[in-house]
Amino acid sequence: MAATVTQQPQKLVLLTGDSWGMLACLCTVLWHLPAVPALNRTGDPGPGPSIQKTYDLTRYLEHQLRSLAGTYLNYLGPPFNEPDFNPPRLGAETLPRATVNLDVWQNLSDKLRLTQNYEAYSHLLCYLRGLNRQAATAELRRSLAHFCTSLQGLLGSIAGVMAALGYPLPQPLPGTEPTWSPDPAHSDFLQKMDDFWLLKELQTWLWRSAKDFNRLKKKMQPPAAAVTLRLEAHGF
Amino acid sequence: MGARSSGAESMEPRALLLTQKPEPMALFAFFQTILLLVSLSLRTCQSEVLSEPLPLTPESLDVSINSAQRCLHLQWRVHSLAYHQELKMVFQIEISRINTSNVIWVDYYSTTVKWNQVLHWSWESELPLECATHFVRIRSRVDDARVPEPRFWSNWSSWKEVNEQNSLGHKASSVFPVDKLVEEGSNVTICYISRSHQNNVSCYLDGVRMHVEQLDPNVSAFHVNNVAFVRETGTNIFCEMDPKDDAGTVLFVSKVLEEPKDFSCETQDFKTLHCTWDPGSDTSLVRKQPYQSYTLFESFSGEKRLCEHKNWCDWQIAQDSQEMYNFTLVAENYLRKRSVNILFNLTHRVRPMTPKVFFKNISATNATMTWRVHSTGNHRTLLCQIELHGEGKVIQQHNASIKVNGEYLLSELEPDTQYMARVHCGDANHFWKWSEWSGENFTTLEAAPSEAPDVWRDVKSELGNRTVTLFWKPLSKSHANGKIRFYNVIVENLDKPSELEPVPIPAPANHTKLALDQCSYRIHVRANNSVGTSPASVIVISGDPGNQVEEERVNVTADGFSLSWKPQSGDVTGYVVEWCDRPQDGSCDLQWENLGPNTTSTVISSDAFRPGVRYNFRIYGISTKRIAYLLEQKTGYSQELAPLVNPQVVMSNLTSHSFALSWKDYPTETQRSFIRGYHVYLKPKEGQCHPGFEKAALSDNSVCCKYKIDKPEQKTFVVENLQPESIYEFFVTPFTSVGEGPLDAFTKVTTPDEHSHLLIRIILPTVFCVVLIMIVCYLNSQWMKEKCYPDIPDPYKSSVLSLIKSKENPHLTIMSVKDCIPDAIEVINKPEGSKIQFSGTRNSLTETEITKPAYLYLLPAEKNYSGPGPCICFENFTYNQAASNSGSCGHVPVPPTAPSQRGLLTSLENLLKALEKNYMNSQGEIPAGETTLNYVSQLASPMSGDKDSLPTDPPVPALCSEYKTQMAIPLGLASPPLSENSSVSSVTLLDQGDHHH
């Protein structure tokens, strides 16, 4: 059996309120904002800064999702908020899978790698918006809306990288806009299971994207003069 | 679980119809009955004979399922009935679960059956029908009185199987019921169905493991009683087993829909009815049940309105002026409906609109409030309530009856004060509710201050000038009547009338300093605001410095310092008590309190009072001339504290048996309490305390002796009865009502030797005397020299000689000493004697004049020599101690028999010698037989002596000079020890008569 590149987290970690981590993440993002024009001074720096920015954004979203998932799974109630809950992936077949064979992942072309990321987040964003519409509490809706905005930013960032590398954006087929609406055939329990899997898949995708963009970053490493200082945010 | 049926309840027994219809149908019916009975009897006979089932067996049994309601619906017919035949029958229904032998329900259903009638019966299962296969069968029996006994049960119908498990579809496992909506408090049975046989089934209700009962190898179930609402997303039920085959469901538990509370409707404008209610609990569930709906239904008009809001709804009033309204509010969710009803007359539900308020003619004490209430239709009379608020409290309340516009004069207001006035109105005829309050703030105008400021003074005299500090308290708001801008101070010299000029002092100053001379002054202080000035406060500073009074201690109570004073007769207009709030830091912060003329006591309290601080209170009487004179002075502590320091003790007068201690007083300001005395602690030498001391334990648990000095003014103490050459430790501390000073280190003192002071007593005076004598002697050295050792006259230089030589005999010469041949040698043995003997010796001098002294007589060789010729006789004269002991160079009476003896003279040296000897021999310790050398001094010239002091001197020829050879005589040559008398013989006397005659 081939190893998979994304060692799937066994459970969704429900750590919430890590304000220091959040602060460090924000600092990281803010740190890189001035770094981009600094690189531009030496002429066209290529897609490097965009990739770095995208990588940082995935790390920030990864942290943000931990807090959001904790809130949402508590809202669903046990067993979904239990740390060792690992249900079968029954009704979430339409969700884009982040897990991929290691060999396949390593042999992915840059274009395909970016395209898969873009398509995955496009779908996940739609599903997440559907989730937001069904949320009962205002606070949860606010959190979901905030996360959707961030995810939209990530999508734009990926699009930026693709544009910088000269890759076209994948065009969705007309009428295939993914939606996350309750399936009448689904029991409510399965609906909750789908919600659970949406959050879990999103987390896995963010984890995989960090690896993707790290790999791309190394590949697109500009000359030493253009290397920026970067703060790594650890411990989330 | 239960059963219900429908069908033949309305049928009536045919026999009853027969009795009601006798003609002509009665005949027909009678035959029909006979026919029926015959027919039945025949069939009975046949069954008995043939043992065949009765023909009235239920047939065409059909079972349908309502999964959501967990209901089985049965329907069947009884085909054997004749046309239009009706018969009362009983049906027995059996329901089995899982297999036919497992009968779980038996029920009987009685009804009148018609020909060709379809009979219905329902049964609600406790267990979801998807959980297990159910089997149903039925049989019947005629239960009609027209049919004679015995009546037999028909045969059972065949088992009808009801299997809803097919709905499982392709899923491996499921939990039922799916997404069930129940109310709080319901009982629910849950089952878990799997494709494979179940092992180790665990089911959790919202994370709580439940007790599961296995119905068959593939089905488990558990029962939940009285389910509770957990969250709006439902209660999750999750089951798992071995092998892994998880499944779950959501049980939606809704809160019980409540009846709307406080439902009422009212109008403000006769156009709209505004209905409100309290909806109670929210019964909504996410993705299952929306928020409960509210519908308003009016029965008179038959109109209905679905309300958009949870707790209110507006109802448009029709133009035809409907007066009566009967509203029903229906609350509804998926599980139940609740309704509430009100019936009212519209005119009795009028709540006026919120008035609009204005103010006009605002003065210092009055304001006019006006308001307007928008039309409520037909110019109804309104009752309005007016409230005046000041400082957050209602201070005035008024009622007014108006139509549309209202006006009210608010009086008795305080100047320069902010008020809030508000009004609300209600229908006067059919009061329903007050309108909303409508209010506005307003501020009255300022007025002149109504009271004189409270003024006091502090007078300090320095070098003939006085510095008067005037203090005043800010006027209270009720007296200031506005913002005080400044204070006018007028100083009027009472001794020298002059022009008065006010000095304005801007607010918020509360004091001013005035430099005054020794004259009397009257000071006026007035407070001014933008409108006017206050009455004057007058205080007189007298030229008289005032009297001094003795300070007394003040009583302290829980409320503060309790001061009282003697009432003053006469012209006292009041009293003032003055004190400093902060005497400890020197800032004083002068405070005062004015009291009436009849008051003779007060209690002073202040938040500024601190424990351990001495506060001085001065009580002044105020005369009619506004002069303050000091009456009493009191001092005290709000709380006494133990002293923090001990006095600096000085030790003096240390003797071998005592020493004295002294210390200085504390400054009053630093005292933390009244000192009641002092404790002198002395560490005893041998565990015994001295008289007056008592044993006491110190705070460090050591034991020592304590002497209590009760008088705080006593600041000396003599510690007596001590032992010489001993070490004592002492320590002095003050004591107060709350304890004594801190335990300090003891001071050590060592008592001296007992004799040392004696030595000092003797030696010091002696040395002093000697030094005095030496000084005296030195100062009178010339006199001493003349008296004690005058210069020896040189015969060659004598004037007498020249005189004789010139006048009588020019051949006269002076004989040389060496030319003289001594004719007698006197050897004297130094006698032994004491000081006491000297006086005796001295007395014996006169005696020796009579008695012959024992001396060695050497007669001159030329015995016959005599004659008046010039005779110069040199005689040795020996001093003795008796002579020196005369204390001076005084003259010793010389016996007439010794004319040559010119007197006893001693030298200062000899005197000192004698003194020294005297001291040395004061104890008479001179060893017997000791001999000394006696020096024989040269005799001074008689001319150098004091002639007057020698009245007993015999007349000596002027030319006769005597000289005695000075000789040292070895004591070894002395004669044997002499008796006391013989010692006297140390004075050598030359019997002149014997010599010369």
Short mmCIF file of N, CA, C and O in Angstrom, two decimals, chain B residues 622-667:
data_model
loop_
_atom_site.label_atom_id
_atom_site.label_comp_id
_atom_site.label_asym_id
_atom_site.label_seq_id
_atom_site.Cartn_x
_atom_site.Cartn_y
_atom_site.Cartn_z
N ILE B 622 -18.50 83.59 71.84
CA ILE B 622 -18.62 84.74 70.94
C ILE B 622 -19.52 85.76 71.64
O ILE B 622 -20.67 85.46 71.98
N SER B 623 -18.96 86.93 71.82
CA SER B 623 -19.73 87.96 72.52
C SER B 623 -20.69 88.63 71.54
O SER B 623 -20.63 88.40 70.34
N THR B 624 -21.52 89.48 72.11
CA THR B 624 -22.46 90.20 71.25
C THR B 624 -21.73 91.13 70.30
O THR B 624 -22.24 91.49 69.25
N LYS B 625 -20.51 91.49 70.68
CA LYS B 625 -19.72 92.36 69.79
C LYS B 625 -18.94 91.53 68.77
O LYS B 625 -18.03 92.05 68.13
N ARG B 626 -19.25 90.28 68.72
CA ARG B 626 -18.64 89.34 67.79
C ARG B 626 -17.16 89.11 68.09
O ARG B 626 -16.36 88.80 67.21
N ILE B 627 -16.79 89.30 69.36
CA ILE B 627 -15.40 89.03 69.76
C ILE B 627 -15.36 87.61 70.31
O ILE B 627 -16.19 87.24 71.13
N ALA B 628 -14.34 86.88 69.86
CA ALA B 628 -14.19 85.50 70.34
C ALA B 628 -13.17 85.49 71.47
O ALA B 628 -12.10 86.09 71.36
N TYR B 629 -13.55 84.89 72.57
CA TYR B 629 -12.58 84.78 73.68
C TYR B 629 -12.52 83.32 74.10
O TYR B 629 -13.52 82.62 74.17
N LEU B 630 -11.28 82.93 74.33
CA LEU B 630 -11.02 81.51 74.62
C LEU B 630 -11.61 81.14 75.97
O LEU B 630 -11.34 81.80 76.97
N LEU B 631 -12.41 80.11 76.01
CA LEU B 631 -13.02 79.65 77.26
C LEU B 631 -12.27 78.44 77.81
O LEU B 631 -11.87 78.42 78.96
N GLU B 632 -12.11 77.49 76.98
CA GLU B 632 -11.50 76.25 77.46
C GLU B 632 -10.65 75.67 76.35
O GLU B 632 -10.85 75.97 75.17
N GLN B 633 -9.72 74.86 76.80
CA GLN B 633 -8.84 74.20 75.85
C GLN B 633 -8.77 72.73 76.24
O GLN B 633 -8.52 72.41 77.40
N LYS B 634 -9.02 71.89 75.33
CA LYS B 634 -9.06 70.47 75.65
C LYS B 634 -8.18 69.71 74.67
O LYS B 634 -7.99 70.13 73.52
N THR B 635 -7.69 68.61 75.12
CA THR B 635 -6.81 67.81 74.28
C THR B 635 -7.13 66.34 74.48
O THR B 635 -7.61 65.95 75.55
N GLY B 636 -6.87 65.60 73.48
CA GLY B 636 -7.15 64.17 73.61
C GLY B 636 -6.79 63.42 72.34
O GLY B 636 -6.35 64.01 71.34
N TYR B 637 -6.96 62.15 72.44
CA TYR B 637 -6.67 61.26 71.31
C TYR B 637 -7.97 60.55 70.91
O TYR B 637 -8.73 60.13 71.78
N SER B 638 -8.15 60.38 69.63
CA SER B 638 -9.30 59.59 69.19
C SER B 638 -9.09 58.14 69.59
O SER B 638 -10.02 57.41 69.89
N GLN B 639 -7.83 57.75 69.57
CA GLN B 639 -7.47 56.42 70.07
C GLN B 639 -6.02 56.49 70.49
O GLN B 639 -5.16 56.88 69.71
N GLU B 640 -5.79 56.14 71.74
CA GLU B 640 -4.42 56.19 72.24
C GLU B 640 -3.65 54.99 71.73
O GLU B 640 -4.16 53.88 71.64
N LEU B 641 -2.39 55.24 71.43
CA LEU B 641 -1.51 54.15 70.98
C LEU B 641 -0.31 54.08 71.92
O LEU B 641 0.08 55.09 72.52
N ALA B 642 0.25 52.92 72.03
CA ALA B 642 1.41 52.74 72.92
C ALA B 642 2.57 53.57 72.40
O ALA B 642 2.73 53.74 71.18
N PRO B 643 3.40 54.09 73.30
CA PRO B 643 4.54 54.92 72.85
C PRO B 643 5.47 54.12 71.95
O PRO B 643 5.63 52.91 72.12
N LEU B 644 6.07 54.84 71.04
CA LEU B 644 6.98 54.18 70.11
C LEU B 644 8.43 54.34 70.53
O LEU B 644 9.28 53.58 70.09
N VAL B 645 8.69 55.36 71.34
CA VAL B 645 10.08 55.61 71.75
C VAL B 645 10.15 55.73 73.27
O VAL B 645 9.17 56.08 73.93
N ASN B 646 11.33 55.46 73.78
CA ASN B 646 11.58 55.60 75.21
C ASN B 646 12.42 56.84 75.43
O ASN B 646 13.14 57.28 74.52
N PRO B 647 12.37 57.41 76.61
CA PRO B 647 13.15 58.63 76.85
C PRO B 647 14.65 58.34 76.87
O PRO B 647 15.08 57.23 77.16
N GLN B 648 15.42 59.38 76.56
CA GLN B 648 16.88 59.28 76.64
C GLN B 648 17.25 59.48 78.10
O GLN B 648 17.06 60.56 78.65
N VAL B 649 17.76 58.46 78.71
CA VAL B 649 18.02 58.50 80.15
C VAL B 649 19.49 58.81 80.38
O VAL B 649 20.36 58.26 79.71
N VAL B 650 19.74 59.74 81.32
CA VAL B 650 21.11 60.11 81.68
C VAL B 650 21.34 59.61 83.11
O VAL B 650 20.51 59.83 83.99
N MET B 651 22.46 58.96 83.29
CA MET B 651 22.77 58.46 84.62
C MET B 651 23.77 59.41 85.28
O MET B 651 24.69 59.90 84.61
N SER B 652 23.60 59.64 86.57
CA SER B 652 24.52 60.54 87.28
C SER B 652 24.61 60.07 88.72
O SER B 652 23.90 59.15 89.16
N ASN B 653 25.51 60.75 89.44
CA ASN B 653 25.71 60.49 90.88
C ASN B 653 25.92 59.00 91.16
O ASN B 653 25.29 58.43 92.04
N LEU B 654 26.81 58.47 90.43
CA LEU B 654 27.08 57.05 90.64
C LEU B 654 27.94 56.88 91.88
O LEU B 654 29.01 57.48 91.98
N THR B 655 27.46 56.15 92.83
CA THR B 655 28.23 55.80 94.01
C THR B 655 28.22 54.28 94.12
O THR B 655 27.62 53.59 93.30
N SER B 656 28.88 53.84 95.12
CA SER B 656 28.96 52.40 95.28
C SER B 656 27.62 51.81 95.70
O SER B 656 27.39 50.62 95.57
N HIS B 657 26.69 52.66 96.14
CA HIS B 657 25.40 52.14 96.60
C HIS B 657 24.22 52.72 95.84
O HIS B 657 23.09 52.35 96.10
N SER B 658 24.45 53.63 94.95
CA SER B 658 23.30 54.23 94.27
C SER B 658 23.74 54.92 92.99
O SER B 658 24.93 55.16 92.76
N PHE B 659 22.76 55.19 92.20
CA PHE B 659 22.97 56.09 91.06
C PHE B 659 21.63 56.74 90.74
O PHE B 659 20.57 56.24 91.13
N ALA B 660 21.72 57.84 90.04
CA ALA B 660 20.49 58.59 89.74
C ALA B 660 20.24 58.56 88.24
O ALA B 660 21.18 58.56 87.44
N LEU B 661 18.98 58.50 87.89
CA LEU B 661 18.58 58.50 86.49
C LEU B 661 17.73 59.74 86.24
O LEU B 661 16.94 60.13 87.09
N SER B 662 17.93 60.33 85.12
CA SER B 662 17.09 61.48 84.76
C SER B 662 16.85 61.46 83.26
O SER B 662 17.66 60.93 82.50
N TRP B 663 15.71 62.00 82.86
CA TRP B 663 15.36 62.04 81.43
C TRP B 663 14.49 63.25 81.15
O TRP B 663 14.02 63.91 82.08
N LYS B 664 14.37 63.51 79.90
CA LYS B 664 13.64 64.72 79.51
C LYS B 664 12.24 64.35 79.05
O LYS B 664 11.97 63.21 78.68
N ASP B 665 11.41 65.35 79.01
CA ASP B 665 10.02 65.15 78.60
C ASP B 665 9.95 64.97 77.09
O ASP B 665 10.82 65.41 76.36
N TYR B 666 8.90 64.32 76.64
CA TYR B 666 8.66 64.20 75.20
C TYR B 666 8.02 65.47 74.69
O TYR B 666 7.25 66.10 75.41
N PRO B 667 8.21 65.76 73.39
CA PRO B 667 7.37 66.82 72.81
C PRO B 667 5.93 66.31 72.73
O PRO B 667 5.70 65.14 72.42
#
